[in-house]
Amino acid sequence: MKLEVYDSEGRLMTTLPGGKRRGVNRVKWYMRLKPPKVPPAPTLAGRALFGPMVPEGMYTVKLIKGDKMYNGQIKLVADPKLPHSAEDRAVQQQTVMKLYRMQERLAFIAAAVTDTRDQAKARAKKLKSGDKLATSLEAFADKLDKLHKTLVATKEGFLTREEQLRERVVDLYGAVSSYGGKPTESQLGRLTVLNKEIDQANSAYETIIGKELESMNAQLKVKKLEAIKVLTKEEYEKKEQVR
């Protein structure tokens, strides 16, 4: 037996295990989305361990037991004790979701960068030392590695306090999601800046592969080595589902 919760647009929000005891069973729904995906790094992204609260509104609940299904609806409302207006809560929810998606976008960019870098290193190792193509592959991988180091903190240890793009986005997400009211103007401005930095990181990656990848793949073909493939969003999401 399980319980499925859908939002007003029919999207599955979560699946909860149903109780097995006789009589009335209570099922807890913590009313949060899954934690955002963040790029891997030596340091813990503590402020991204929790997903955002789901928005207020109507939700459909489906109780499924074998081939039988029972539907119901629940309405989520704000705590009346909260001092924040509906408009301020809406701005907070929209901002949190923007930051949520920004983290996931950055995670994909970082994964694509490291995947391409690692493929280049692997191809270089299959060539003789001093081979011209091997040197080009190593230089290509080095450019990608330098880009990756601007995306996430790479130094180990809690005392380093190294902050790169990942850490800055996670910190802002944590600050906005922990307060139920409207974000400050400073926070909203910071979001815009960080979103542009993510755009720039993606452009930098596309520029690197755009200038060199086609030529190197042609040379790899001559050497009878596998081409370097660019990670697609679909491939990335499949890998994440396995984890």
Short mmCIF file of C-alpha atoms in Angstrom, two decimals:
data_model
loop_
_atom_site.label_atom_id
_atom_site.label_comp_id
_atom_site.label_asym_id
_atom_site.label_seq_id
_atom_site.Cartn_x
_atom_site.Cartn_y
_atom_site.Cartn_z
CA MET A 1 0.00 0.00 0.00
CA LYS A 2 1.27 3.47 -0.86
CA LEU A 3 0.16 7.07 -0.91
CA GLU A 4 0.84 9.39 -3.88
CA VAL A 5 0.57 13.16 -3.61
CA TYR A 6 -0.04 15.30 -6.73
CA ASP A 7 -0.07 19.07 -7.10
CA SER A 8 -2.87 21.06 -8.76
CA GLU A 9 -1.30 20.50 -12.20
CA GLY A 10 -1.17 16.72 -11.80
CA ARG A 11 2.57 16.42 -11.11
CA LEU A 12 3.60 13.67 -8.73
CA MET A 13 5.18 15.35 -5.71
CA THR A 14 6.03 12.35 -3.57
CA THR A 15 5.22 8.71 -2.88
CA LEU A 16 4.79 7.67 0.75
CA PRO A 17 4.59 4.16 2.22
CA GLY A 18 1.19 3.33 3.67
CA GLY A 19 0.76 1.86 7.12
CA LYS A 20 0.17 -1.87 7.64
CA ARG A 21 -1.58 -1.81 10.99
CA ARG A 22 -5.27 -2.50 11.38
CA GLY A 23 -7.54 0.48 11.78
CA VAL A 24 -6.53 4.07 11.14
CA ASN A 25 -2.94 4.59 9.99
CA ARG A 26 -1.23 7.97 10.07
CA VAL A 27 1.13 8.82 7.20
CA LYS A 28 3.52 11.75 7.60
CA TRP A 29 4.17 14.06 4.68
CA TYR A 30 6.90 16.58 5.39
CA MET A 31 5.65 18.87 2.60
CA ARG A 32 9.07 19.38 1.06
CA LEU A 33 10.52 18.67 -2.36
CA LYS A 34 13.60 16.49 -2.68
CA PRO A 35 16.89 18.22 -1.81
CA PRO A 36 18.39 20.04 -4.81
CA LYS A 37 21.12 18.29 -6.76
CA VAL A 38 24.42 20.07 -6.24
CA PRO A 39 27.84 19.50 -7.83
CA PRO A 40 30.00 17.04 -5.86
CA ALA A 41 32.76 18.65 -3.79
CA PRO A 42 34.99 17.77 -0.81
CA THR A 43 32.95 20.08 1.42
CA LEU A 44 29.40 19.35 2.54
CA ALA A 45 26.65 21.55 1.10
CA GLY A 46 24.82 21.64 4.41
CA ARG A 47 22.31 24.29 3.43
CA ALA A 48 21.18 22.20 0.46
CA LEU A 49 20.35 19.07 2.47
CA PHE A 50 16.66 19.98 2.52
CA GLY A 51 14.31 20.69 -0.33
CA PRO A 52 12.00 23.73 -0.33
CA MET A 53 8.55 23.68 1.20
CA VAL A 54 5.82 22.95 -1.32
CA PRO A 55 3.54 25.93 -2.08
CA GLU A 56 0.15 26.53 -0.55
CA GLY A 57 -2.84 25.19 -2.46
CA MET A 58 -4.82 22.07 -3.28
CA TYR A 59 -3.21 18.64 -3.55
CA THR A 60 -4.66 15.33 -4.69
CA VAL A 61 -3.90 12.27 -2.58
CA LYS A 62 -4.17 8.79 -4.08
CA LEU A 63 -4.21 5.76 -1.78
CA ILE A 64 -3.20 2.70 -3.80
CA LYS A 65 -3.60 -0.84 -2.50
CA GLY A 66 -3.13 -3.56 -5.06
CA ASP A 67 -5.44 -2.80 -7.98
CA LYS A 68 -7.63 -0.46 -5.93
CA MET A 69 -7.22 3.30 -5.73
CA TYR A 70 -8.94 5.87 -3.55
CA ASN A 71 -8.72 9.60 -4.27
CA GLY A 72 -8.95 12.54 -1.91
CA GLN A 73 -7.89 16.17 -1.67
CA ILE A 74 -6.12 18.23 0.94
CA LYS A 75 -5.55 21.96 1.13
CA LEU A 76 -2.28 23.35 2.39
CA VAL A 77 -2.61 26.73 4.05
CA ALA A 78 -0.11 29.03 5.69
CA ASP A 79 0.32 29.02 9.44
CA PRO A 80 -2.01 31.82 10.62
CA LYS A 81 0.60 32.82 13.20
CA LEU A 82 3.07 33.81 10.48
CA PRO A 83 3.40 37.58 10.10
CA HIS A 84 4.14 37.47 6.37
CA SER A 85 1.55 38.46 3.76
CA ALA A 86 0.44 36.10 0.98
CA GLU A 87 2.31 38.29 -1.53
CA ASP A 88 5.56 38.11 0.45
CA ARG A 89 5.24 34.35 0.87
CA ALA A 90 4.70 33.98 -2.89
CA VAL A 91 7.87 35.98 -3.65
CA GLN A 92 9.81 33.82 -1.18
CA GLN A 93 8.53 30.61 -2.78
CA GLN A 94 9.35 31.83 -6.30
CA THR A 95 12.85 32.89 -5.25
CA VAL A 96 13.56 29.60 -3.50
CA MET A 97 12.46 27.65 -6.56
CA LYS A 98 14.69 29.77 -8.82
CA LEU A 99 17.65 29.00 -6.58
CA TYR A 100 16.63 25.33 -6.46
CA ARG A 101 16.72 25.11 -10.26
CA MET A 102 19.96 27.13 -10.42
CA GLN A 103 21.69 24.56 -8.21
CA GLU A 104 20.48 21.72 -10.39
CA ARG A 105 21.57 23.52 -13.56
CA LEU A 106 25.00 24.16 -12.08
CA ALA A 107 25.23 20.49 -11.08
CA PHE A 108 24.66 19.46 -14.71
CA ILE A 109 27.23 21.95 -16.04
CA ALA A 110 29.82 20.74 -13.53
CA ALA A 111 29.08 17.11 -14.44
CA ALA A 112 29.49 17.86 -18.16
CA VAL A 113 32.79 19.67 -17.54
CA THR A 114 34.29 16.85 -15.45
CA ASP A 115 32.97 14.15 -17.77
CA THR A 116 34.59 15.78 -20.82
CA ARG A 117 37.80 16.43 -18.86
CA ASP A 118 38.03 12.82 -17.69
CA GLN A 119 37.43 11.47 -21.21
CA ALA A 120 40.25 13.66 -22.54
CA LYS A 121 42.62 12.41 -19.83
CA ALA A 122 41.67 8.80 -20.54
CA ARG A 123 42.34 9.18 -24.29
CA ALA A 124 45.70 10.86 -23.61
CA LYS A 125 46.80 7.90 -21.48
CA LYS A 126 46.25 5.57 -24.44
CA LEU A 127 48.78 7.47 -26.53
CA LYS A 128 52.55 7.35 -26.34
CA SER A 129 54.31 9.88 -24.15
CA GLY A 130 55.21 12.96 -26.18
CA ASP A 131 52.55 12.29 -28.82
CA LYS A 132 51.29 15.62 -30.17
CA LEU A 133 47.66 14.63 -29.75
CA ALA A 134 48.30 13.48 -26.19
CA THR A 135 49.76 16.88 -25.40
CA SER A 136 46.71 18.60 -26.92
CA LEU A 137 44.35 16.37 -24.95
CA GLU A 138 46.17 17.11 -21.70
CA ALA A 139 46.04 20.86 -22.37
CA PHE A 140 42.33 20.56 -23.20
CA ALA A 141 41.70 18.65 -19.97
CA ASP A 142 43.66 21.26 -18.02
CA LYS A 143 41.42 24.06 -19.34
CA LEU A 144 38.35 22.13 -18.25
CA ASP A 145 39.87 21.43 -14.85
CA LYS A 146 40.54 25.14 -14.32
CA LEU A 147 36.94 25.90 -15.25
CA HIS A 148 35.69 23.24 -12.83
CA LYS A 149 37.68 24.85 -10.01
CA THR A 150 35.67 28.04 -10.49
CA LEU A 151 32.42 26.09 -10.16
CA VAL A 152 33.04 24.20 -6.90
CA ALA A 153 35.40 24.34 -3.94
CA THR A 154 38.07 21.68 -4.47
CA LYS A 155 40.19 22.08 -1.33
CA GLU A 156 39.51 19.51 1.38
CA GLY A 157 38.87 20.37 5.01
CA PHE A 158 36.30 22.42 6.91
CA LEU A 159 38.76 25.19 7.73
CA THR A 160 39.63 26.18 4.15
CA ARG A 161 36.46 28.29 3.71
CA GLU A 162 37.01 28.16 -0.04
CA GLU A 163 33.97 29.52 -1.84
CA GLN A 164 33.23 29.10 -5.50
CA LEU A 165 30.00 29.37 -7.48
CA ARG A 166 28.43 26.25 -5.91
CA GLU A 167 29.02 27.47 -2.38
CA ARG A 168 27.66 30.95 -3.09
CA VAL A 169 24.45 29.63 -4.65
CA VAL A 170 23.94 27.10 -1.83
CA ASP A 171 24.43 29.77 0.83
CA LEU A 172 21.87 32.07 -0.77
CA TYR A 173 19.41 29.18 -1.16
CA GLY A 174 19.80 28.33 2.52
CA ALA A 175 19.33 31.94 3.62
CA VAL A 176 16.19 32.49 1.55
CA SER A 177 14.59 29.11 2.28
CA SER A 178 15.06 29.47 6.05
CA TYR A 179 12.93 32.64 6.21
CA GLY A 180 9.25 32.53 5.33
CA GLY A 181 8.92 36.15 4.27
CA LYS A 182 10.00 38.18 1.26
CA PRO A 183 13.75 38.02 0.50
CA THR A 184 15.72 41.24 0.89
CA GLU A 185 16.55 43.40 -2.10
CA SER A 186 20.18 42.43 -1.57
CA GLN A 187 19.28 38.74 -1.82
CA LEU A 188 17.21 39.27 -4.96
CA GLY A 189 20.06 41.19 -6.53
CA ARG A 190 22.50 38.47 -5.52
CA LEU A 191 20.31 35.87 -7.25
CA THR A 192 20.51 37.82 -10.51
CA VAL A 193 24.30 38.05 -10.28
CA LEU A 194 24.71 34.34 -9.52
CA ASN A 195 22.37 33.35 -12.33
CA LYS A 196 24.52 35.36 -14.76
CA GLU A 197 27.63 33.61 -13.42
CA ILE A 198 26.04 30.24 -14.15
CA ASP A 199 25.26 31.43 -17.69
CA GLN A 200 28.88 32.53 -18.06
CA ALA A 201 30.16 29.18 -16.79
CA ASN A 202 28.03 27.36 -19.35
CA SER A 203 29.24 29.69 -22.11
CA ALA A 204 32.86 29.12 -21.06
CA TYR A 205 32.37 25.36 -21.33
CA GLU A 206 30.70 25.63 -24.73
CA THR A 207 33.52 27.89 -25.95
CA ILE A 208 36.22 25.42 -24.88
CA ILE A 209 34.61 22.42 -26.55
CA GLY A 210 33.50 24.47 -29.55
CA LYS A 211 37.04 25.52 -30.38
CA GLU A 212 38.83 22.20 -29.94
CA LEU A 213 36.60 19.15 -29.63
CA GLU A 214 35.79 18.57 -33.30
CA SER A 215 39.45 18.73 -34.32
CA MET A 216 40.58 16.42 -31.52
CA ASN A 217 37.85 13.89 -32.27
CA ALA A 218 38.99 13.83 -35.92
CA GLN A 219 42.54 13.11 -34.74
CA LEU A 220 41.30 10.45 -32.32
CA LYS A 221 39.52 8.74 -35.22
CA VAL A 222 42.80 8.59 -37.14
CA LYS A 223 44.40 6.99 -34.08
CA LYS A 224 41.45 4.56 -33.93
CA LEU A 225 40.42 5.82 -30.50
CA GLU A 226 36.90 6.55 -29.30
CA ALA A 227 35.67 10.10 -29.74
CA ILE A 228 35.06 12.35 -26.76
CA LYS A 229 31.31 12.67 -26.28
CA VAL A 230 29.55 15.60 -24.65
CA LEU A 231 27.31 14.57 -21.77
CA THR A 232 23.64 15.22 -22.54
CA LYS A 233 21.00 16.24 -19.99
CA GLU A 234 19.19 12.94 -20.55
CA GLU A 235 22.34 10.90 -19.89
CA TYR A 236 23.09 12.96 -16.80
CA GLU A 237 19.61 12.44 -15.37
CA LYS A 238 19.81 8.68 -15.96
CA LYS A 239 23.10 8.54 -14.06
CA GLU A 240 21.60 10.53 -11.21
CA GLN A 241 18.63 8.16 -10.95
CA VAL A 242 20.99 5.22 -10.45
CA ARG A 243 22.75 6.92 -7.52
#
